[in-house]
Amino acid sequence: MITSQSLRRMRRGSRPSAASARAIHDLIVSGPTKKPIIAYGPPGRSAVTGQVATVFGCTGFLGRYLVAKLAKAGTQVIVPYRDEDMKRHLKPMGDLGQIVNMEWDLRNDDQVRECLRHSDIVYNLVSRDYETKNYSFEDVNVTGAAKIASLAQEAKVSRFVHVSHLNASPTSPSKFYATKAQGEEAVRESFPMATIVRPGPIYGYEDRLLRSIATWPSTWKMNNSNTKLRPVHVMDVAQGLTNLIYQPALARTLSLPGPQTFTIEQMFDLVQAITMNPASKAPHLPKVVAKLLARTSDFVWWPVLSPDQVERRYIDDANVEGDWDALGVVPDEIERHAVNYLQSYRAPENMYRPPVIPDSTNRTSPERSYHVMQ
């Protein structure tokens, strides 16, 4: 029951309680500019951390999950976009005023400056998995990355996070992996305190790994399906990137491989067990033939298998230790999530049957055991 006394208090406005009052611990001095950052409110979507993050490449696969993680914590996120329709789903991810859309072009320095000039941390997720007539691997992975890092240094941004790839190497036969390594060097030169993050192949709802194997298994039948992959969950990578905002700048390279190593043949087994579809009878393509077929992608406008992707089908993921501890994340195994992402590829009569998948503890054994997913 509302009394007259409480009604008068509501009209006057009550003083904040001790739990919600701001204190000295809410004040953070960040970066070389000594900018004061004030956080308030309980943790969550409606809180304000006082941090401003710019996520270049936010409309891509990993970017949308990173924006969701940042906005959910109360961080204001600058969303640079090229296509009006590609950024609409990001707006509801944060509270009112927390998602700020800004149009940009990688070759327009003024637009890049405007996107990052108020930021406390800048994430560069911009990448190109295949080349187009407008953007080559060098344009995006090297020149573009160096430009964003240079302009961030010029604006005295406190932290810069550049997302590369686990297999980045200047001597790689893949042009994509080679330019990723060159981009890392260019970023280091432009922003010496940058954090380089190298995730493995990422899977999730909109991925190009599990869905591709389920729908186009013939494009993976190369190298006798012996290429080794270390897939990592998109939510784990997004959480690790989010955690960087609460840490001092880490001027180092962080490798984020998945906790398990699969051959492509074992990935076929996993996908087949979950989708309950018959195994593909497509033959294993020789490398020369696969590259010749991949060149037909130049005659269609939608992304298909490119010659450089064929080259990558023959390269094992780097056998390196993960740096997940530095980010406070324990990566999940793929079996815990693959059912959610692949169940839609089942036939109607198999929709609710529990999948029987290879036991992860016996993955390297020729005669593997199996278990039922409940």
CSV table of C-alpha atoms in Angstrom, one decimal:
chain,number,residue,atom,x,y,z
A,1,MET,CA,0.0,0.0,0.0
A,2,ILE,CA,1.4,3.4,-1.0
A,3,THR,CA,1.0,5.9,1.9
A,4,SER,CA,0.9,9.7,1.5
A,5,GLN,CA,4.4,9.9,3.0
A,6,SER,CA,5.8,7.5,0.4
A,7,LEU,CA,4.0,9.4,-2.4
A,8,ARG,CA,5.6,12.7,-1.3
A,9,ARG,CA,9.0,11.0,-1.3
A,10,MET,CA,8.4,9.6,-4.8
A,11,ARG,CA,7.5,13.1,-6.0
A,12,ARG,CA,10.5,14.8,-4.5
A,13,GLY,CA,12.9,12.0,-5.6
A,14,SER,CA,14.7,9.9,-3.0
A,15,ARG,CA,18.4,9.9,-2.4
A,16,PRO,CA,20.4,6.9,-3.8
A,17,SER,CA,21.0,4.1,-1.4
A,18,ALA,CA,24.4,3.2,-0.2
A,19,ALA,CA,24.5,0.2,-2.6
A,20,SER,CA,23.7,2.4,-5.7
A,21,ALA,CA,25.7,5.6,-4.7
A,22,ARG,CA,28.8,6.3,-6.7
A,23,ALA,CA,32.1,6.1,-4.9
A,24,ILE,CA,35.8,6.4,-5.7
A,25,HIS,CA,36.0,2.8,-6.9
A,26,ASP,CA,33.6,3.8,-9.8
A,27,LEU,CA,36.3,6.1,-11.2
A,28,ILE,CA,38.9,4.8,-13.6
A,29,VAL,CA,41.7,6.7,-15.2
A,30,SER,CA,42.6,5.1,-18.5
A,31,GLY,CA,45.2,5.4,-21.1
A,32,PRO,CA,47.8,7.9,-22.1
A,33,THR,CA,45.2,10.7,-22.2
A,34,LYS,CA,44.3,10.0,-18.5
A,35,LYS,CA,40.7,10.1,-19.4
A,36,PRO,CA,38.3,9.6,-16.5
A,37,ILE,CA,35.8,6.8,-16.8
A,38,ILE,CA,32.9,6.6,-14.5
A,39,ALA,CA,30.8,3.5,-14.1
A,40,TYR,CA,27.5,3.3,-12.4
A,41,GLY,CA,24.5,1.0,-12.0
A,42,PRO,CA,24.4,-2.7,-11.1
A,43,PRO,CA,26.2,-5.1,-13.6
A,44,GLY,CA,24.0,-5.8,-16.6
A,45,ARG,CA,22.4,-4.4,-19.8
A,46,SER,CA,21.1,-1.2,-18.1
A,47,ALA,CA,24.3,-0.4,-16.4
A,48,VAL,CA,26.9,2.0,-17.7
A,49,THR,CA,30.5,0.9,-17.6
A,50,GLY,CA,31.7,4.3,-18.8
A,51,GLN,CA,33.8,2.5,-21.5
A,52,VAL,CA,33.4,3.2,-25.2
A,53,ALA,CA,34.4,0.4,-27.7
A,54,THR,CA,34.6,0.5,-31.5
A,55,VAL,CA,34.2,-2.8,-33.2
A,56,PHE,CA,35.4,-2.7,-36.8
A,57,GLY,CA,34.0,-5.7,-38.6
A,58,CYS,CA,31.0,-5.9,-36.2
A,59,THR,CA,28.6,-7.0,-39.0
A,60,GLY,CA,30.6,-10.2,-39.5
A,61,PHE,CA,30.2,-13.6,-37.9
A,62,LEU,CA,32.4,-13.0,-34.8
A,63,GLY,CA,31.6,-9.3,-34.6
A,64,ARG,CA,27.9,-9.7,-33.8
A,65,TYR,CA,28.7,-11.9,-30.8
A,66,LEU,CA,31.3,-9.5,-29.5
A,67,VAL,CA,28.9,-6.5,-29.8
A,68,ALA,CA,26.3,-8.5,-27.9
A,69,LYS,CA,28.8,-9.4,-25.1
A,70,LEU,CA,30.0,-5.8,-24.8
A,71,ALA,CA,26.5,-4.2,-24.9
A,72,LYS,CA,25.2,-6.7,-22.4
A,73,ALA,CA,27.7,-5.5,-19.8
A,74,GLY,CA,26.8,-1.9,-20.3
A,75,THR,CA,29.6,-0.8,-22.6
A,76,GLN,CA,28.7,1.8,-25.3
A,77,VAL,CA,29.6,0.2,-28.7
A,78,ILE,CA,30.4,2.1,-31.9
A,79,VAL,CA,29.1,0.1,-34.8
A,80,PRO,CA,30.8,1.0,-38.1
A,81,TYR,CA,28.8,-0.3,-41.0
A,82,ARG,CA,28.9,-0.3,-44.8
A,83,ASP,CA,25.5,-1.8,-45.7
A,84,GLU,CA,22.4,-0.4,-44.0
A,85,ASP,CA,20.8,-3.8,-43.8
A,86,MET,CA,23.8,-5.5,-42.3
A,87,LYS,CA,23.7,-3.6,-39.0
A,88,ARG,CA,20.0,-3.6,-38.1
A,89,HIS,CA,20.2,-6.7,-35.9
A,90,LEU,CA,22.9,-5.1,-33.7
A,91,LYS,CA,20.7,-2.2,-32.4
A,92,PRO,CA,18.6,-4.2,-29.9
A,93,MET,CA,21.7,-5.8,-28.4
A,94,GLY,CA,22.2,-2.8,-26.1
A,95,ASP,CA,20.1,-0.5,-24.0
A,96,LEU,CA,18.9,2.9,-25.4
A,97,GLY,CA,21.9,4.9,-26.7
A,98,GLN,CA,24.4,2.1,-26.1
A,99,ILE,CA,24.7,1.0,-29.8
A,100,VAL,CA,25.9,3.9,-32.0
A,101,ASN,CA,25.8,3.3,-35.7
A,102,MET,CA,28.3,5.1,-37.9
A,103,GLU,CA,28.8,4.6,-41.7
A,104,TRP,CA,32.4,4.0,-42.8
A,105,ASP,CA,34.6,3.0,-45.6
A,106,LEU,CA,38.0,1.4,-45.1
A,107,ARG,CA,39.6,3.8,-47.6
A,108,ASN,CA,38.1,6.9,-46.0
A,109,ASP,CA,40.5,8.2,-43.3
A,110,ASP,CA,38.0,10.8,-41.9
A,111,GLN,CA,35.3,8.2,-41.4
A,112,VAL,CA,37.7,5.9,-39.6
A,113,ARG,CA,38.9,8.7,-37.3
A,114,GLU,CA,35.3,9.6,-36.5
A,115,CYS,CA,34.5,6.0,-35.6
A,116,LEU,CA,37.3,5.7,-33.0
A,117,ARG,CA,38.0,9.2,-31.7
A,118,HIS,CA,35.9,8.7,-28.5
A,119,SER,CA,36.9,5.1,-27.9
A,120,ASP,CA,38.7,3.6,-25.0
A,121,ILE,CA,39.3,0.3,-26.8
A,122,VAL,CA,39.2,-0.5,-30.6
A,123,TYR,CA,38.7,-4.0,-32.0
A,124,ASN,CA,39.7,-4.8,-35.5
A,125,LEU,CA,37.8,-7.8,-36.8
A,126,VAL,CA,37.9,-6.7,-40.4
A,127,SER,CA,39.0,-9.6,-42.7
A,128,ARG,CA,38.5,-11.0,-46.1
A,129,ASP,CA,38.2,-14.8,-46.6
A,130,TYR,CA,38.2,-14.5,-50.4
A,131,GLU,CA,39.3,-11.8,-52.8
A,132,THR,CA,37.0,-9.6,-54.8
A,133,LYS,CA,37.5,-7.1,-57.6
A,134,ASN,CA,37.3,-4.2,-55.0
A,135,TYR,CA,39.4,-5.7,-52.2
A,136,SER,CA,42.3,-8.0,-52.2
A,137,PHE,CA,43.8,-9.8,-49.2
A,138,GLU,CA,46.5,-7.1,-49.0
A,139,ASP,CA,43.9,-4.3,-49.1
A,140,VAL,CA,42.0,-5.7,-46.1
A,141,ASN,CA,44.4,-7.8,-44.0
A,142,VAL,CA,47.5,-5.6,-44.3
A,143,THR,CA,46.8,-2.1,-45.6
A,144,GLY,CA,43.4,-1.7,-43.9
A,145,ALA,CA,44.6,-3.1,-40.6
A,146,ALA,CA,47.7,-0.8,-40.6
A,147,LYS,CA,45.5,2.2,-41.3
A,148,ILE,CA,43.1,1.5,-38.5
A,149,ALA,CA,45.9,0.9,-36.0
A,150,SER,CA,47.8,4.0,-37.1
A,151,LEU,CA,44.7,6.2,-36.8
A,152,ALA,CA,44.0,4.7,-33.4
A,153,GLN,CA,47.5,5.5,-32.2
A,154,GLU,CA,47.1,9.1,-33.6
A,155,ALA,CA,43.8,9.4,-31.6
A,156,LYS,CA,45.6,8.1,-28.5
A,157,VAL,CA,43.3,5.2,-28.0
A,158,SER,CA,44.2,3.3,-24.8
A,159,ARG,CA,44.0,-0.3,-26.2
A,160,PHE,CA,43.9,-1.8,-29.7
A,161,VAL,CA,43.0,-5.5,-30.3
A,162,HIS,CA,43.7,-7.0,-33.7
A,163,VAL,CA,42.1,-10.4,-34.6
A,164,SER,CA,44.3,-12.5,-36.8
A,165,HIS,CA,44.3,-16.3,-37.4
A,166,LEU,CA,45.9,-19.2,-35.7
A,167,ASN,CA,47.7,-20.2,-38.8
A,168,ALA,CA,49.1,-16.7,-39.7
A,169,SER,CA,52.6,-17.2,-41.1
A,170,PRO,CA,54.6,-15.1,-43.6
A,171,THR,CA,55.9,-18.2,-45.3
A,172,SER,CA,52.5,-19.9,-45.6
A,173,PRO,CA,51.5,-21.1,-49.1
A,174,SER,CA,48.1,-19.6,-48.4
A,175,LYS,CA,47.9,-16.0,-49.4
A,176,PHE,CA,45.3,-15.5,-46.7
A,177,TYR,CA,47.5,-16.8,-43.9
A,178,ALA,CA,50.5,-14.9,-45.3
A,179,THR,CA,48.7,-11.6,-45.4
A,180,LYS,CA,47.4,-12.2,-41.9
A,181,ALA,CA,51.0,-12.4,-40.6
A,182,GLN,CA,52.0,-9.3,-42.6
A,183,GLY,CA,49.0,-7.5,-41.1
A,184,GLU,CA,50.2,-8.4,-37.6
A,185,GLU,CA,53.6,-6.8,-38.3
A,186,ALA,CA,52.0,-3.7,-39.8
A,187,VAL,CA,49.7,-3.3,-36.7
A,188,ARG,CA,52.7,-3.7,-34.4
A,189,GLU,CA,54.6,-1.0,-36.2
A,190,SER,CA,51.6,1.4,-36.1
A,191,PHE,CA,50.4,0.5,-32.6
A,192,PRO,CA,53.3,-1.0,-30.5
A,193,MET,CA,51.0,-1.8,-27.5
A,194,ALA,CA,48.5,-3.7,-29.7
A,195,THR,CA,47.1,-7.1,-28.6
A,196,ILE,CA,47.1,-9.7,-31.4
A,197,VAL,CA,44.5,-12.5,-31.0
A,198,ARG,CA,44.8,-15.6,-33.1
A,199,PRO,CA,41.7,-17.8,-32.9
A,200,GLY,CA,41.4,-21.2,-34.6
A,201,PRO,CA,38.5,-22.1,-37.0
A,202,ILE,CA,35.4,-20.7,-35.4
A,203,TYR,CA,32.1,-22.5,-35.4
A,204,GLY,CA,28.6,-21.3,-34.4
A,205,TYR,CA,25.2,-20.6,-35.9
A,206,GLU,CA,26.4,-18.7,-39.0
A,207,ASP,CA,29.7,-20.4,-39.4
A,208,ARG,CA,31.5,-21.6,-42.5
A,209,LEU,CA,32.8,-24.8,-40.8
A,210,LEU,CA,30.0,-27.1,-39.5
A,211,ARG,CA,27.3,-25.7,-41.8
A,212,SER,CA,29.7,-26.0,-44.8
A,213,ILE,CA,30.6,-29.6,-44.0
A,214,ALA,CA,26.9,-30.5,-43.6
A,215,THR,CA,25.7,-28.8,-46.8
A,216,TRP,CA,28.7,-29.1,-49.2
A,217,PRO,CA,30.9,-32.0,-47.9
A,218,SER,CA,32.4,-32.4,-51.4
A,219,THR,CA,34.3,-29.1,-50.9
A,220,TRP,CA,36.1,-30.6,-47.9
A,221,LYS,CA,37.1,-33.9,-49.5
A,222,MET,CA,40.7,-33.0,-50.1
A,223,ASN,CA,44.1,-34.2,-48.8
A,224,ASN,CA,42.3,-37.6,-48.1
A,225,SER,CA,40.5,-35.7,-45.3
A,226,ASN,CA,43.6,-35.9,-43.1
A,227,THR,CA,44.0,-32.1,-42.5
A,228,LYS,CA,43.9,-31.3,-38.8
A,229,LEU,CA,41.6,-28.7,-37.4
A,230,ARG,CA,41.3,-27.1,-33.9
A,231,PRO,CA,37.8,-25.6,-33.9
A,232,VAL,CA,36.8,-23.1,-31.3
A,233,HIS,CA,33.4,-21.9,-30.2
A,234,VAL,CA,32.4,-18.3,-31.3
A,235,MET,CA,31.0,-17.6,-27.8
A,236,ASP,CA,34.4,-18.4,-26.2
A,237,VAL,CA,36.3,-16.1,-28.5
A,238,ALA,CA,33.8,-13.3,-28.1
A,239,GLN,CA,34.0,-13.7,-24.3
A,240,GLY,CA,37.8,-13.6,-24.4
A,241,LEU,CA,37.8,-10.4,-26.5
A,242,THR,CA,35.3,-8.9,-24.1
A,243,ASN,CA,37.4,-9.7,-21.1
A,244,LEU,CA,40.3,-7.7,-22.6
A,245,ILE,CA,38.3,-4.5,-21.9
A,246,TYR,CA,38.7,-5.0,-18.1
A,247,GLN,CA,42.5,-5.7,-18.3
A,248,PRO,CA,45.5,-3.4,-18.8
A,249,ALA,CA,46.9,-3.4,-22.4
A,250,LEU,CA,48.5,-6.8,-23.3
A,251,ALA,CA,51.3,-6.1,-25.8
A,252,ARG,CA,51.5,-9.7,-26.9
A,253,THR,CA,50.1,-12.3,-29.2
A,254,LEU,CA,47.4,-14.6,-27.8
A,255,SER,CA,46.7,-17.9,-29.5
A,256,LEU,CA,43.2,-19.3,-29.0
A,257,PRO,CA,42.9,-22.8,-30.5
A,258,GLY,CA,40.1,-25.2,-29.7
A,259,PRO,CA,40.6,-27.7,-26.9
A,260,GLN,CA,40.5,-30.6,-29.3
A,261,THR,CA,42.2,-31.6,-32.6
A,262,PHE,CA,40.1,-33.2,-35.3
A,263,THR,CA,41.0,-34.5,-38.8
A,264,ILE,CA,38.5,-33.5,-41.4
A,265,GLU,CA,37.4,-37.2,-41.6
A,266,GLN,CA,36.6,-37.1,-37.9
A,267,MET,CA,34.6,-33.9,-38.5
A,268,PHE,CA,32.6,-35.8,-41.2
A,269,ASP,CA,31.9,-38.5,-38.6
A,270,LEU,CA,30.7,-35.9,-36.1
A,271,VAL,CA,28.5,-34.0,-38.5
A,272,GLN,CA,27.0,-37.3,-40.0
A,273,ALA,CA,26.2,-38.6,-36.5
A,274,ILE,CA,24.4,-35.4,-35.5
A,275,THR,CA,22.5,-34.8,-38.8
A,276,MET,CA,21.8,-38.6,-39.3
A,277,ASN,CA,22.3,-38.1,-43.0
A,278,PRO,CA,24.1,-40.7,-45.2
A,279,ALA,CA,27.8,-40.1,-45.8
A,280,SER,CA,28.8,-38.2,-48.9
A,281,LYS,CA,29.8,-40.4,-51.8
A,282,ALA,CA,31.7,-37.6,-53.5
A,283,PRO,CA,35.3,-38.5,-54.5
A,284,HIS,CA,38.4,-36.9,-52.9
A,285,LEU,CA,39.6,-34.3,-55.3
A,286,PRO,CA,43.3,-33.9,-56.3
A,287,LYS,CA,44.6,-30.5,-55.4
A,288,VAL,CA,45.1,-29.5,-59.1
A,289,VAL,CA,41.6,-30.4,-60.0
A,290,ALA,CA,40.1,-28.7,-57.0
A,291,LYS,CA,41.9,-25.5,-57.8
A,292,LEU,CA,40.7,-25.6,-61.4
A,293,LEU,CA,37.1,-26.0,-60.3
A,294,ALA,CA,37.5,-23.3,-57.7
A,295,ARG,CA,38.5,-20.8,-60.3
A,296,THR,CA,34.9,-20.9,-61.6
A,297,SER,CA,34.1,-18.8,-58.5
A,298,ASP,CA,35.3,-15.8,-60.6
A,299,PHE,CA,32.1,-16.1,-62.7
A,300,VAL,CA,29.5,-15.9,-59.9
A,301,TRP,CA,28.8,-13.1,-57.5
A,302,TRP,CA,28.2,-15.2,-54.4
A,303,PRO,CA,31.1,-16.5,-52.3
A,304,VAL,CA,32.0,-20.1,-53.2
A,305,LEU,CA,35.2,-22.1,-52.7
A,306,SER,CA,38.2,-20.1,-53.9
A,307,PRO,CA,41.6,-21.4,-55.0
A,308,ASP,CA,43.2,-20.0,-51.7
A,309,GLN,CA,40.6,-21.9,-49.7
A,310,VAL,CA,41.6,-25.1,-51.5
A,311,GLU,CA,45.2,-24.4,-50.4
A,312,ARG,CA,44.0,-24.0,-46.8
A,313,ARG,CA,42.4,-27.4,-46.9
A,314,TYR,CA,45.9,-28.9,-47.0
A,315,ILE,CA,47.3,-26.9,-44.1
A,316,ASP,CA,47.1,-28.3,-40.5
A,317,ASP,CA,46.1,-25.9,-37.8
A,318,ALA,CA,49.1,-24.7,-35.8
A,319,ASN,CA,50.1,-27.1,-32.9
A,320,VAL,CA,50.5,-24.4,-30.2
A,321,GLU,CA,49.5,-24.0,-26.6
A,322,GLY,CA,46.4,-21.9,-26.0
A,323,ASP,CA,46.5,-18.6,-24.1
A,324,TRP,CA,43.0,-18.8,-22.7
A,325,ASP,CA,44.2,-18.4,-19.1
A,326,ALA,CA,45.2,-14.8,-19.9
A,327,LEU,CA,41.6,-14.1,-20.9
A,328,GLY,CA,39.9,-16.0,-18.1
A,329,VAL,CA,38.1,-18.4,-20.4
A,330,VAL,CA,37.9,-22.2,-20.5
A,331,PRO,CA,37.0,-23.2,-24.1
A,332,ASP,CA,34.2,-25.7,-24.5
A,333,GLU,CA,34.4,-28.9,-26.5
A,334,ILE,CA,32.6,-28.9,-29.9
A,335,GLU,CA,30.2,-31.8,-29.0
A,336,ARG,CA,28.5,-29.6,-26.4
A,337,HIS,CA,27.3,-27.2,-29.0
A,338,ALA,CA,27.4,-28.9,-32.4
A,339,VAL,CA,23.9,-30.5,-31.9
A,340,ASN,CA,22.3,-27.0,-31.6
A,341,TYR,CA,23.9,-25.9,-34.8
A,342,LEU,CA,23.4,-29.0,-36.9
A,343,GLN,CA,20.0,-30.4,-35.8
A,344,SER,CA,18.2,-28.3,-38.5
A,345,TYR,CA,19.9,-30.4,-41.2
A,346,ARG,CA,18.1,-33.5,-40.1
A,347,ALA,CA,15.2,-35.2,-41.9
A,348,PRO,CA,11.8,-34.6,-40.2
A,349,GLU,CA,11.6,-38.3,-39.0
A,350,ASN,CA,15.0,-37.9,-37.2
A,351,MET,CA,14.4,-34.5,-35.7
A,352,TYR,CA,14.0,-35.6,-32.1
A,353,ARG,CA,16.2,-38.7,-32.0
A,354,PRO,CA,19.2,-38.4,-29.7
A,355,PRO,CA,22.5,-38.4,-31.7
A,356,VAL,CA,25.1,-41.1,-31.2
A,357,ILE,CA,28.4,-39.4,-31.7
A,358,PRO,CA,32.1,-40.6,-31.4
A,359,ASP,CA,33.5,-40.6,-27.9
A,360,SER,CA,35.9,-37.7,-27.5
A,361,THR,CA,38.2,-39.7,-25.3
A,362,ASN,CA,38.8,-42.2,-28.2
A,363,ARG,CA,39.0,-39.8,-31.1
A,364,THR,CA,42.5,-40.9,-32.2
A,365,SER,CA,41.7,-44.6,-32.0
A,366,PRO,CA,40.9,-46.5,-35.2
A,367,GLU,CA,38.0,-48.2,-33.4
A,368,ARG,CA,36.4,-45.4,-31.5
A,369,SER,CA,33.6,-45.9,-29.0
A,370,TYR,CA,30.3,-43.9,-29.2
A,371,HIS,CA,27.9,-42.3,-26.7
A,372,VAL,CA,24.4,-41.0,-26.9
A,373,MET,CA,23.8,-37.2,-26.4
A,374,GLN,CA,20.9,-36.7,-24.0
